[in-house]
Amino acid sequence: MNDTVGRYRAMTGHRLFWPAAVLVVMLAANTVYRPGFLSIELKDGHLYGTPIDILRLSAPLILVALGMTVVISTGGIDLSVGSMCAISGATACLYISQQPDQNSLPVVLTALAMALGVALVLGAWNGVLVAVIGIQPIIATLILMVAGRGLAQLITEGQIITINSEPYRAIGLGHVLTLPLAILIALAAALLVAAFTRRTALGMIIESVGGNAEASRLAGIRSGRVIFLAYVLSAVCAAVAGFMMTANVSSADGNAAGLWVELDAILAVVIGGTSLAGGRFFLSGTILGALIIQTLTTTVYAMNISPQTSLLFKAVVVIAVCLIQAPAFRARFTRRRSSAPPPSTVTDSPKEQVPA
């Protein structure tokens, strides 16, 4: 009995248990509402179905959230990732739209390289503001969040740039080995980040910088360089996510592309168990958090929830997930059985009566 209780407490105490439980509950609720929700079928060598759509649509958010996880673990935050998505997508689509052969693979690769170059410059700008000049991360990235959206509008000249490029469209809607290419790109990015942060000392260095940057510097770690590289990585992840977003619709809208994705990314990181104060980070939890957010969005559409109440519905579910994860909140509703034995009452032995 005690072993069972101990295993149960260890299982429920794991940082991924409650997010995974919420995801399972949402999938089960959707299955009850629509029995074919989890069905997957193979057509023309490609897998189709709602679970595949959830994975494909969550790929951009996973990419942005991976970069956000590394930034947050250094004790910072990046509010400019949404604008980076818009800038990268607008840059790539603008170059492709000006070419006579939009289906040329070298043209698409050149467009992607140009957009990645722009993202590297913008990520370096954020890194310099935070790591070199010493501006607070929320202020430094807020500057690019606002200015970057205006830059995207300048690139598109306030219009929606439409393209007809099959190689570029494949980034968001193409298939490889029966799976959408977007899923494979997100998986490759997650494995790459995990390899550098969990199979090398880099992850420990990042966590030490986030825990105490000054102590890390005194220990010989170049904290400024680590923080700088974190913002560059975040910009690259946001750029690739921007490619997916614009490829899904074969167009670039400087105003709508990546709008508020930074908030969803931060939420995915928090749901995954990474503290906003910096320090330890959990990539697997971040991916699970992104899947929860996309599943929640799909649930809103599947259950025909009105647009007026969809945001409120998502907020209620997110608050419930965060509360369930909080140990202090769970402790209030968990009966605690005292393991201490009840105090024993000691009775005095009867005194001998002295005869009169």
mmCIF file of C-alpha atoms in Angstrom:
data_model
loop_
_atom_site.group_PDB
_atom_site.id
_atom_site.type_symbol
_atom_site.label_atom_id
_atom_site.label_comp_id
_atom_site.label_asym_id
_atom_site.label_seq_id
_atom_site.Cartn_x
_atom_site.Cartn_y
_atom_site.Cartn_z
ATOM 1 C CA MET A 1 0.000 0.000 0.000
ATOM 2 C CA ASN A 2 2.745 2.429 0.944
ATOM 3 C CA ASP A 3 4.664 1.527 -2.234
ATOM 4 C CA THR A 4 1.592 2.266 -4.356
ATOM 5 C CA VAL A 5 1.051 5.617 -2.682
ATOM 6 C CA GLY A 6 4.718 6.477 -3.077
ATOM 7 C CA ARG A 7 4.680 5.630 -6.778
ATOM 8 C CA TYR A 8 1.518 7.656 -7.269
ATOM 9 C CA ARG A 9 3.021 10.680 -5.564
ATOM 10 C CA ALA A 10 6.231 10.338 -7.555
ATOM 11 C CA MET A 11 4.262 10.097 -10.804
ATOM 12 C CA THR A 12 2.001 13.060 -10.078
ATOM 13 C CA GLY A 13 4.970 15.057 -8.833
ATOM 14 C CA HIS A 14 6.756 14.804 -12.171
ATOM 15 C CA ARG A 15 6.839 18.142 -13.977
ATOM 16 C CA LEU A 16 5.335 16.671 -17.176
ATOM 17 C CA PHE A 17 2.542 14.639 -15.593
ATOM 18 C CA TRP A 18 -0.120 17.323 -15.293
ATOM 19 C CA PRO A 19 0.492 18.953 -18.698
ATOM 20 C CA ALA A 20 0.349 15.494 -20.289
ATOM 21 C CA ALA A 21 -2.828 14.723 -18.344
ATOM 22 C CA VAL A 22 -4.445 17.945 -19.578
ATOM 23 C CA LEU A 23 -3.489 17.096 -23.161
ATOM 24 C CA VAL A 24 -5.002 13.623 -22.818
ATOM 25 C CA VAL A 25 -8.194 15.070 -21.338
ATOM 26 C CA MET A 26 -8.553 17.550 -24.209
ATOM 27 C CA LEU A 27 -8.026 14.810 -26.787
ATOM 28 C CA ALA A 28 -10.558 12.606 -25.011
ATOM 29 C CA ALA A 29 -13.106 15.431 -24.859
ATOM 30 C CA ASN A 30 -12.693 16.070 -28.575
ATOM 31 C CA THR A 31 -13.083 12.360 -29.294
ATOM 32 C CA VAL A 32 -16.334 12.250 -27.336
ATOM 33 C CA TYR A 33 -17.629 15.331 -29.138
ATOM 34 C CA ARG A 34 -16.473 14.079 -32.540
ATOM 35 C CA PRO A 35 -15.726 10.318 -32.623
ATOM 36 C CA GLY A 36 -13.449 10.573 -35.668
ATOM 37 C CA PHE A 37 -11.206 13.192 -34.085
ATOM 38 C CA LEU A 38 -8.210 10.877 -33.631
ATOM 39 C CA SER A 39 -8.587 9.020 -36.926
ATOM 40 C CA ILE A 40 -5.572 9.039 -39.268
ATOM 41 C CA GLU A 41 -5.661 7.826 -42.867
ATOM 42 C CA LEU A 42 -3.145 7.372 -45.654
ATOM 43 C CA LYS A 43 -3.941 9.030 -48.991
ATOM 44 C CA ASP A 44 -1.555 9.219 -51.927
ATOM 45 C CA GLY A 45 1.325 8.290 -49.653
ATOM 46 C CA HIS A 46 0.570 11.106 -47.185
ATOM 47 C CA LEU A 47 -0.858 10.907 -43.681
ATOM 48 C CA TYR A 48 -3.948 12.992 -43.000
ATOM 49 C CA GLY A 49 -6.099 13.542 -39.924
ATOM 50 C CA THR A 50 -6.690 15.928 -37.062
ATOM 51 C CA PRO A 51 -3.716 14.681 -34.986
ATOM 52 C CA ILE A 52 -1.431 15.244 -37.989
ATOM 53 C CA ASP A 53 -2.890 18.726 -38.453
ATOM 54 C CA ILE A 54 -2.255 19.527 -34.784
ATOM 55 C CA LEU A 55 1.383 18.477 -35.114
ATOM 56 C CA ARG A 56 1.822 20.403 -38.368
ATOM 57 C CA LEU A 57 0.204 23.591 -37.121
ATOM 58 C CA SER A 58 2.124 23.462 -33.844
ATOM 59 C CA ALA A 59 5.490 23.256 -35.660
ATOM 60 C CA PRO A 60 5.970 27.067 -35.947
ATOM 61 C CA LEU A 61 5.072 27.545 -32.287
ATOM 62 C CA ILE A 62 7.467 24.753 -31.260
ATOM 63 C CA LEU A 63 10.289 26.463 -33.128
ATOM 64 C CA VAL A 64 9.614 29.859 -31.565
ATOM 65 C CA ALA A 65 9.179 28.300 -28.118
ATOM 66 C CA LEU A 66 12.500 26.440 -28.364
ATOM 67 C CA GLY A 67 14.358 29.694 -28.897
ATOM 68 C CA MET A 68 12.284 31.363 -26.209
ATOM 69 C CA THR A 69 13.185 28.595 -23.750
ATOM 70 C CA VAL A 70 16.897 29.224 -24.160
ATOM 71 C CA VAL A 71 16.422 32.996 -23.812
ATOM 72 C CA ILE A 72 14.249 32.653 -20.701
ATOM 73 C CA SER A 73 16.718 30.224 -19.140
ATOM 74 C CA THR A 74 19.356 32.993 -19.288
ATOM 75 C CA GLY A 75 17.051 35.212 -17.247
ATOM 76 C CA GLY A 76 15.785 37.229 -20.235
ATOM 77 C CA ILE A 77 12.797 37.305 -22.538
ATOM 78 C CA ASP A 78 12.271 37.957 -26.249
ATOM 79 C CA LEU A 79 9.112 39.840 -27.196
ATOM 80 C CA SER A 80 10.275 40.445 -30.767
ATOM 81 C CA VAL A 81 9.884 36.895 -32.128
ATOM 82 C CA GLY A 82 6.496 37.672 -33.688
ATOM 83 C CA SER A 83 7.943 40.596 -35.605
ATOM 84 C CA MET A 84 10.902 38.419 -36.628
ATOM 85 C CA CYS A 85 8.476 35.900 -38.112
ATOM 86 C CA ALA A 86 6.825 38.678 -40.129
ATOM 87 C CA ILE A 87 10.147 40.156 -41.298
ATOM 88 C CA SER A 88 11.652 36.838 -42.367
ATOM 89 C CA GLY A 89 8.520 35.750 -44.199
ATOM 90 C CA ALA A 90 8.146 39.136 -45.892
ATOM 91 C CA THR A 91 11.795 39.186 -46.978
ATOM 92 C CA ALA A 92 11.631 35.712 -48.497
ATOM 93 C CA CYS A 93 8.298 36.285 -50.233
ATOM 94 C CA LEU A 94 9.369 39.674 -51.599
ATOM 95 C CA TYR A 95 12.474 38.212 -53.227
ATOM 96 C CA ILE A 96 10.577 35.247 -54.683
ATOM 97 C CA SER A 97 7.794 37.462 -56.044
ATOM 98 C CA GLN A 98 10.313 39.523 -58.016
ATOM 99 C CA GLN A 99 11.822 36.524 -59.809
ATOM 100 C CA PRO A 100 10.613 35.333 -63.238
ATOM 101 C CA ASP A 101 10.707 31.655 -62.201
ATOM 102 C CA GLN A 102 9.267 31.365 -58.705
ATOM 103 C CA ASN A 103 9.425 27.559 -58.773
ATOM 104 C CA SER A 104 13.210 27.569 -59.135
ATOM 105 C CA LEU A 105 14.870 25.874 -56.171
ATOM 106 C CA PRO A 106 17.971 28.154 -56.233
ATOM 107 C CA VAL A 107 15.650 31.171 -56.085
ATOM 108 C CA VAL A 108 13.894 29.797 -52.998
ATOM 109 C CA LEU A 109 17.174 28.873 -51.308
ATOM 110 C CA THR A 110 18.532 32.359 -51.981
ATOM 111 C CA ALA A 111 15.382 33.890 -50.493
ATOM 112 C CA LEU A 112 15.693 31.738 -47.376
ATOM 113 C CA ALA A 113 19.373 32.647 -46.993
ATOM 114 C CA MET A 114 18.602 36.363 -47.298
ATOM 115 C CA ALA A 115 15.815 36.149 -44.720
ATOM 116 C CA LEU A 116 18.011 34.160 -42.319
ATOM 117 C CA GLY A 117 20.723 36.777 -42.723
ATOM 118 C CA VAL A 118 18.276 39.509 -41.770
ATOM 119 C CA ALA A 119 17.165 37.465 -38.756
ATOM 120 C CA LEU A 120 20.769 36.989 -37.646
ATOM 121 C CA VAL A 121 21.334 40.742 -37.772
ATOM 122 C CA LEU A 122 18.176 41.438 -35.773
ATOM 123 C CA GLY A 123 19.006 38.729 -33.235
ATOM 124 C CA ALA A 124 22.485 40.201 -32.863
ATOM 125 C CA TRP A 125 20.877 43.614 -32.316
ATOM 126 C CA ASN A 126 18.830 42.235 -29.426
ATOM 127 C CA GLY A 127 21.902 40.483 -28.052
ATOM 128 C CA VAL A 128 23.970 43.665 -28.118
ATOM 129 C CA LEU A 129 21.261 45.686 -26.389
ATOM 130 C CA VAL A 130 20.897 43.120 -23.605
ATOM 131 C CA ALA A 131 24.373 41.619 -23.187
ATOM 132 C CA VAL A 132 26.631 44.551 -24.113
ATOM 133 C CA ILE A 133 24.706 47.737 -23.375
ATOM 134 C CA GLY A 134 22.822 46.219 -20.450
ATOM 135 C CA ILE A 135 19.244 47.226 -21.299
ATOM 136 C CA GLN A 136 16.549 45.198 -19.604
ATOM 137 C CA PRO A 137 15.520 42.324 -21.926
ATOM 138 C CA ILE A 138 11.820 43.191 -21.878
ATOM 139 C CA ILE A 139 12.586 46.758 -22.975
ATOM 140 C CA ALA A 140 15.251 45.836 -25.512
ATOM 141 C CA THR A 141 13.061 43.287 -27.274
ATOM 142 C CA LEU A 142 9.966 45.471 -26.977
ATOM 143 C CA ILE A 143 11.790 48.018 -29.162
ATOM 144 C CA LEU A 144 12.196 45.484 -31.960
ATOM 145 C CA MET A 145 8.701 44.116 -31.370
ATOM 146 C CA VAL A 146 7.238 47.493 -32.322
ATOM 147 C CA ALA A 147 9.851 48.630 -34.833
ATOM 148 C CA GLY A 148 10.072 45.189 -36.419
ATOM 149 C CA ARG A 149 6.388 45.139 -37.215
ATOM 150 C CA GLY A 150 6.816 48.484 -38.926
ATOM 151 C CA LEU A 151 9.834 47.140 -40.812
ATOM 152 C CA ALA A 152 7.770 44.216 -42.057
ATOM 153 C CA GLN A 153 5.133 46.681 -43.256
ATOM 154 C CA LEU A 154 7.828 48.642 -45.095
ATOM 155 C CA ILE A 155 9.094 45.485 -46.795
ATOM 156 C CA THR A 156 5.620 44.584 -48.015
ATOM 157 C CA GLU A 157 4.707 48.269 -48.627
ATOM 158 C CA GLY A 158 1.565 47.734 -46.603
ATOM 159 C CA GLN A 159 0.286 45.095 -49.030
ATOM 160 C CA ILE A 160 -0.052 41.320 -48.903
ATOM 161 C CA ILE A 161 2.642 39.766 -51.082
ATOM 162 C CA THR A 162 1.375 36.626 -52.808
ATOM 163 C CA ILE A 163 3.645 34.079 -54.463
ATOM 164 C CA ASN A 164 3.189 30.905 -56.501
ATOM 165 C CA SER A 165 6.208 28.833 -55.549
ATOM 166 C CA GLU A 166 5.866 25.108 -54.960
ATOM 167 C CA PRO A 167 9.305 24.688 -53.315
ATOM 168 C CA TYR A 168 8.516 27.458 -50.830
ATOM 169 C CA ARG A 169 5.002 26.153 -50.272
ATOM 170 C CA ALA A 170 6.466 22.758 -49.398
ATOM 171 C CA ILE A 171 8.022 24.228 -46.234
ATOM 172 C CA GLY A 172 4.590 24.499 -44.686
ATOM 173 C CA LEU A 173 2.483 22.000 -46.630
ATOM 174 C CA GLY A 174 4.950 19.552 -48.196
ATOM 175 C CA HIS A 175 5.344 15.900 -47.190
ATOM 176 C CA VAL A 176 8.395 13.709 -46.702
ATOM 177 C CA LEU A 177 8.103 10.011 -45.805
ATOM 178 C CA THR A 178 4.308 10.373 -45.418
ATOM 179 C CA LEU A 179 4.741 13.111 -42.770
ATOM 180 C CA PRO A 180 4.398 16.877 -43.236
ATOM 181 C CA LEU A 181 7.775 18.538 -43.766
ATOM 182 C CA ALA A 182 6.973 21.122 -41.078
ATOM 183 C CA ILE A 183 6.835 18.380 -38.436
ATOM 184 C CA LEU A 184 10.205 17.018 -39.511
ATOM 185 C CA ILE A 185 11.762 20.497 -39.462
ATOM 186 C CA ALA A 186 10.474 21.141 -35.938
ATOM 187 C CA LEU A 187 11.671 17.696 -34.828
ATOM 188 C CA ALA A 188 15.117 18.285 -36.326
ATOM 189 C CA ALA A 189 15.356 21.685 -34.608
ATOM 190 C CA ALA A 190 14.335 20.189 -31.259
ATOM 191 C CA LEU A 191 16.896 17.387 -31.570
ATOM 192 C CA LEU A 192 19.598 19.855 -32.590
ATOM 193 C CA VAL A 193 18.935 22.201 -29.660
ATOM 194 C CA ALA A 194 18.717 19.251 -27.276
ATOM 195 C CA ALA A 195 22.010 17.842 -28.572
ATOM 196 C CA PHE A 196 23.851 21.106 -27.965
ATOM 197 C CA THR A 197 22.272 21.846 -24.591
ATOM 198 C CA ARG A 198 21.992 18.364 -23.069
ATOM 199 C CA ARG A 199 24.887 16.444 -24.603
ATOM 200 C CA THR A 200 27.460 19.167 -24.042
ATOM 201 C CA ALA A 201 28.311 21.565 -21.225
ATOM 202 C CA LEU A 202 26.460 24.371 -22.994
ATOM 203 C CA GLY A 203 23.182 23.620 -21.245
ATOM 204 C CA MET A 204 24.777 23.786 -17.820
ATOM 205 C CA ILE A 205 26.492 27.038 -18.749
ATOM 206 C CA ILE A 206 23.188 28.564 -19.895
ATOM 207 C CA GLU A 207 21.469 27.510 -16.673
ATOM 208 C CA SER A 208 24.296 28.892 -14.556
ATOM 209 C CA VAL A 209 24.114 32.232 -16.359
ATOM 210 C CA GLY A 210 20.370 32.337 -15.801
ATOM 211 C CA GLY A 211 20.765 31.415 -12.154
ATOM 212 C CA ASN A 212 23.405 34.046 -11.408
ATOM 213 C CA ALA A 213 25.116 35.832 -14.280
ATOM 214 C CA GLU A 214 27.632 37.651 -12.055
ATOM 215 C CA ALA A 215 28.698 34.500 -10.239
ATOM 216 C CA SER A 216 29.076 32.749 -13.588
ATOM 217 C CA ARG A 217 31.275 35.578 -14.834
ATOM 218 C CA LEU A 218 33.459 35.354 -11.752
ATOM 219 C CA ALA A 219 33.735 31.599 -12.312
ATOM 220 C CA GLY A 220 35.203 32.221 -15.750
ATOM 221 C CA ILE A 221 32.085 31.940 -17.892
ATOM 222 C CA ARG A 222 31.585 34.679 -20.458
ATOM 223 C CA SER A 223 27.998 35.450 -19.537
ATOM 224 C CA GLY A 224 27.616 38.208 -22.107
ATOM 225 C CA ARG A 225 28.569 35.914 -24.966
ATOM 226 C CA VAL A 226 26.122 33.230 -23.809
ATOM 227 C CA ILE A 227 23.263 35.741 -23.581
ATOM 228 C CA PHE A 228 24.167 37.173 -26.991
ATOM 229 C CA LEU A 229 24.066 33.741 -28.630
ATOM 230 C CA ALA A 230 20.736 32.948 -26.948
ATOM 231 C CA TYR A 231 19.045 35.904 -28.668
ATOM 232 C CA VAL A 232 20.639 34.990 -31.999
ATOM 233 C CA LEU A 233 19.282 31.451 -31.665
ATOM 234 C CA SER A 234 15.841 32.801 -30.822
ATOM 235 C CA ALA A 235 15.895 34.968 -33.951
ATOM 236 C CA VAL A 236 16.869 32.036 -36.187
ATOM 237 C CA CYS A 237 14.088 29.842 -34.751
ATOM 238 C CA ALA A 238 11.581 32.667 -35.284
ATOM 239 C CA ALA A 239 12.770 33.126 -38.873
ATOM 240 C CA VAL A 240 12.210 29.463 -39.734
ATOM 241 C CA ALA A 241 8.788 29.652 -38.085
ATOM 242 C CA GLY A 242 8.048 32.692 -40.253
ATOM 243 C CA PHE A 243 8.855 30.642 -43.353
ATOM 244 C CA MET A 244 6.294 28.049 -42.286
ATOM 245 C CA MET A 245 3.608 30.632 -41.523
ATOM 246 C CA THR A 246 3.931 32.356 -44.885
ATOM 247 C CA ALA A 247 4.347 29.085 -46.777
ATOM 248 C CA ASN A 248 1.034 27.814 -45.395
ATOM 249 C CA VAL A 249 -0.843 30.615 -47.165
ATOM 250 C CA SER A 250 1.677 31.364 -49.971
ATOM 251 C CA SER A 251 1.668 35.004 -48.970
ATOM 252 C CA ALA A 252 3.258 37.457 -46.559
ATOM 253 C CA ASP A 253 1.255 39.903 -44.459
ATOM 254 C CA GLY A 254 3.518 42.194 -42.479
ATOM 255 C CA ASN A 255 0.723 43.024 -40.065
ATOM 256 C CA ALA A 256 -0.748 39.591 -39.323
ATOM 257 C CA ALA A 257 2.131 37.122 -39.712
ATOM 258 C CA GLY A 258 3.315 35.924 -36.318
ATOM 259 C CA LEU A 259 0.986 38.272 -34.463
ATOM 260 C CA TRP A 260 1.076 37.527 -30.696
ATOM 261 C CA VAL A 261 3.044 34.317 -31.227
ATOM 262 C CA GLU A 262 5.477 35.574 -28.600
ATOM 263 C CA LEU A 263 2.767 35.278 -25.947
ATOM 264 C CA ASP A 264 1.920 31.709 -26.954
ATOM 265 C CA ALA A 265 5.635 30.852 -26.914
ATOM 266 C CA ILE A 266 6.107 32.256 -23.411
ATOM 267 C CA LEU A 267 3.027 30.367 -22.265
ATOM 268 C CA ALA A 268 4.331 27.115 -23.776
ATOM 269 C CA VAL A 269 7.620 27.582 -21.926
ATOM 270 C CA VAL A 270 5.859 28.202 -18.609
ATOM 271 C CA ILE A 271 3.497 25.252 -19.049
ATOM 272 C CA GLY A 272 6.554 23.113 -19.737
ATOM 273 C CA GLY A 273 7.976 23.894 -16.311
ATOM 274 C CA THR A 274 10.676 26.480 -17.105
ATOM 275 C CA SER A 275 10.754 29.356 -14.640
ATOM 276 C CA LEU A 276 10.594 32.907 -15.967
ATOM 277 C CA ALA A 277 13.255 33.786 -13.399
ATOM 278 C CA GLY A 278 15.832 31.829 -15.403
ATOM 279 C CA GLY A 279 17.943 28.835 -14.561
ATOM 280 C CA ARG A 280 16.853 25.284 -15.348
ATOM 281 C CA PHE A 281 14.937 24.725 -18.556
ATOM 282 C CA PHE A 282 13.030 21.779 -20.000
ATOM 283 C CA LEU A 283 12.814 21.427 -23.782
ATOM 284 C CA SER A 284 10.480 18.447 -23.650
ATOM 285 C CA GLY A 285 8.084 20.401 -21.457
ATOM 286 C CA THR A 286 8.166 23.308 -23.895
ATOM 287 C CA ILE A 287 7.207 21.029 -26.796
ATOM 288 C CA LEU A 288 4.385 19.570 -24.722
ATOM 289 C CA GLY A 289 3.200 23.080 -23.853
ATOM 290 C CA ALA A 290 3.120 24.043 -27.540
ATOM 291 C CA LEU A 291 1.074 20.944 -28.335
ATOM 292 C CA ILE A 292 -1.380 21.843 -25.565
ATOM 293 C CA ILE A 293 -1.855 25.350 -26.955
ATOM 294 C CA GLN A 294 -2.413 24.118 -30.515
ATOM 295 C CA THR A 295 -4.757 21.357 -29.334
ATOM 296 C CA LEU A 296 -6.698 23.971 -27.409
ATOM 297 C CA THR A 297 -6.971 26.124 -30.541
ATOM 298 C CA THR A 298 -8.151 23.131 -32.564
ATOM 299 C CA THR A 299 -10.675 22.301 -29.831
ATOM 300 C CA VAL A 300 -12.127 25.800 -30.045
ATOM 301 C CA TYR A 301 -12.684 25.397 -33.769
ATOM 302 C CA ALA A 302 -13.884 21.780 -33.553
ATOM 303 C CA MET A 303 -16.512 22.542 -30.914
ATOM 304 C CA ASN A 304 -17.793 25.583 -32.829
ATOM 305 C CA ILE A 305 -17.092 27.949 -29.960
ATOM 306 C CA SER A 306 -17.957 31.488 -31.007
ATOM 307 C CA PRO A 307 -15.037 33.835 -31.718
ATOM 308 C CA GLN A 308 -16.319 36.192 -29.025
ATOM 309 C CA THR A 309 -15.800 33.568 -26.313
ATOM 310 C CA SER A 310 -12.894 31.582 -27.750
ATOM 311 C CA LEU A 311 -10.214 33.749 -26.140
ATOM 312 C CA LEU A 312 -11.976 33.577 -22.779
ATOM 313 C CA PHE A 313 -12.287 29.805 -23.115
ATOM 314 C CA LYS A 314 -8.563 29.479 -23.856
ATOM 315 C CA ALA A 315 -7.711 31.729 -20.911
ATOM 316 C CA VAL A 316 -9.778 29.613 -18.509
ATOM 317 C CA VAL A 317 -8.126 26.391 -19.680
ATOM 318 C CA VAL A 318 -4.633 27.901 -19.454
ATOM 319 C CA ILE A 319 -5.291 29.174 -15.935
ATOM 320 C CA ALA A 320 -6.530 25.706 -14.954
ATOM 321 C CA VAL A 321 -3.368 24.096 -16.341
ATOM 322 C CA CYS A 322 -1.115 26.513 -14.454
ATOM 323 C CA LEU A 323 -3.021 26.012 -11.201
ATOM 324 C CA ILE A 324 -2.922 22.232 -11.494
ATOM 325 C CA GLN A 325 0.827 22.402 -11.985
ATOM 326 C CA ALA A 326 1.351 24.500 -8.843
ATOM 327 C CA PRO A 327 2.312 22.227 -5.908
ATOM 328 C CA ALA A 328 0.970 24.702 -3.345
ATOM 329 C CA PHE A 329 -2.414 24.767 -5.083
ATOM 330 C CA ARG A 330 -2.620 20.968 -5.252
ATOM 331 C CA ALA A 331 -1.635 20.670 -1.605
ATOM 332 C CA ARG A 332 -4.689 22.671 -0.568
ATOM 333 C CA PHE A 333 -6.986 20.045 -2.038
ATOM 334 C CA THR A 334 -5.029 16.963 -1.031
ATOM 335 C CA ARG A 335 -5.718 15.296 2.261
ATOM 336 C CA ARG A 336 -2.579 14.965 4.292
ATOM 337 C CA ARG A 337 -2.511 11.989 6.536
ATOM 338 C CA SER A 338 -0.240 12.474 9.431
ATOM 339 C CA SER A 339 2.277 9.663 9.615
ATOM 340 C CA ALA A 340 3.130 10.420 13.270
ATOM 341 C CA PRO A 341 1.601 7.976 15.782
ATOM 342 C CA PRO A 342 -1.020 9.396 18.141
ATOM 343 C CA PRO A 343 0.367 10.590 21.454
ATOM 344 C CA SER A 344 0.155 7.922 24.132
ATOM 345 C CA THR A 345 -1.487 8.759 27.462
ATOM 346 C CA VAL A 346 0.561 7.793 30.493
ATOM 347 C CA THR A 347 -1.407 6.899 33.577
ATOM 348 C CA ASP A 348 0.126 6.963 36.989
ATOM 349 C CA SER A 349 0.152 3.703 38.887
ATOM 350 C CA PRO A 350 -2.270 3.681 41.820
ATOM 351 C CA LYS A 351 -0.667 4.626 45.044
ATOM 352 C CA GLU A 352 -0.694 2.176 47.907
ATOM 353 C CA GLN A 353 -3.108 3.106 50.571
ATOM 354 C CA VAL A 354 -1.541 3.397 54.002
ATOM 355 C CA PRO A 355 -3.746 1.851 56.629
ATOM 356 C CA ALA A 356 -4.848 4.183 59.352
#
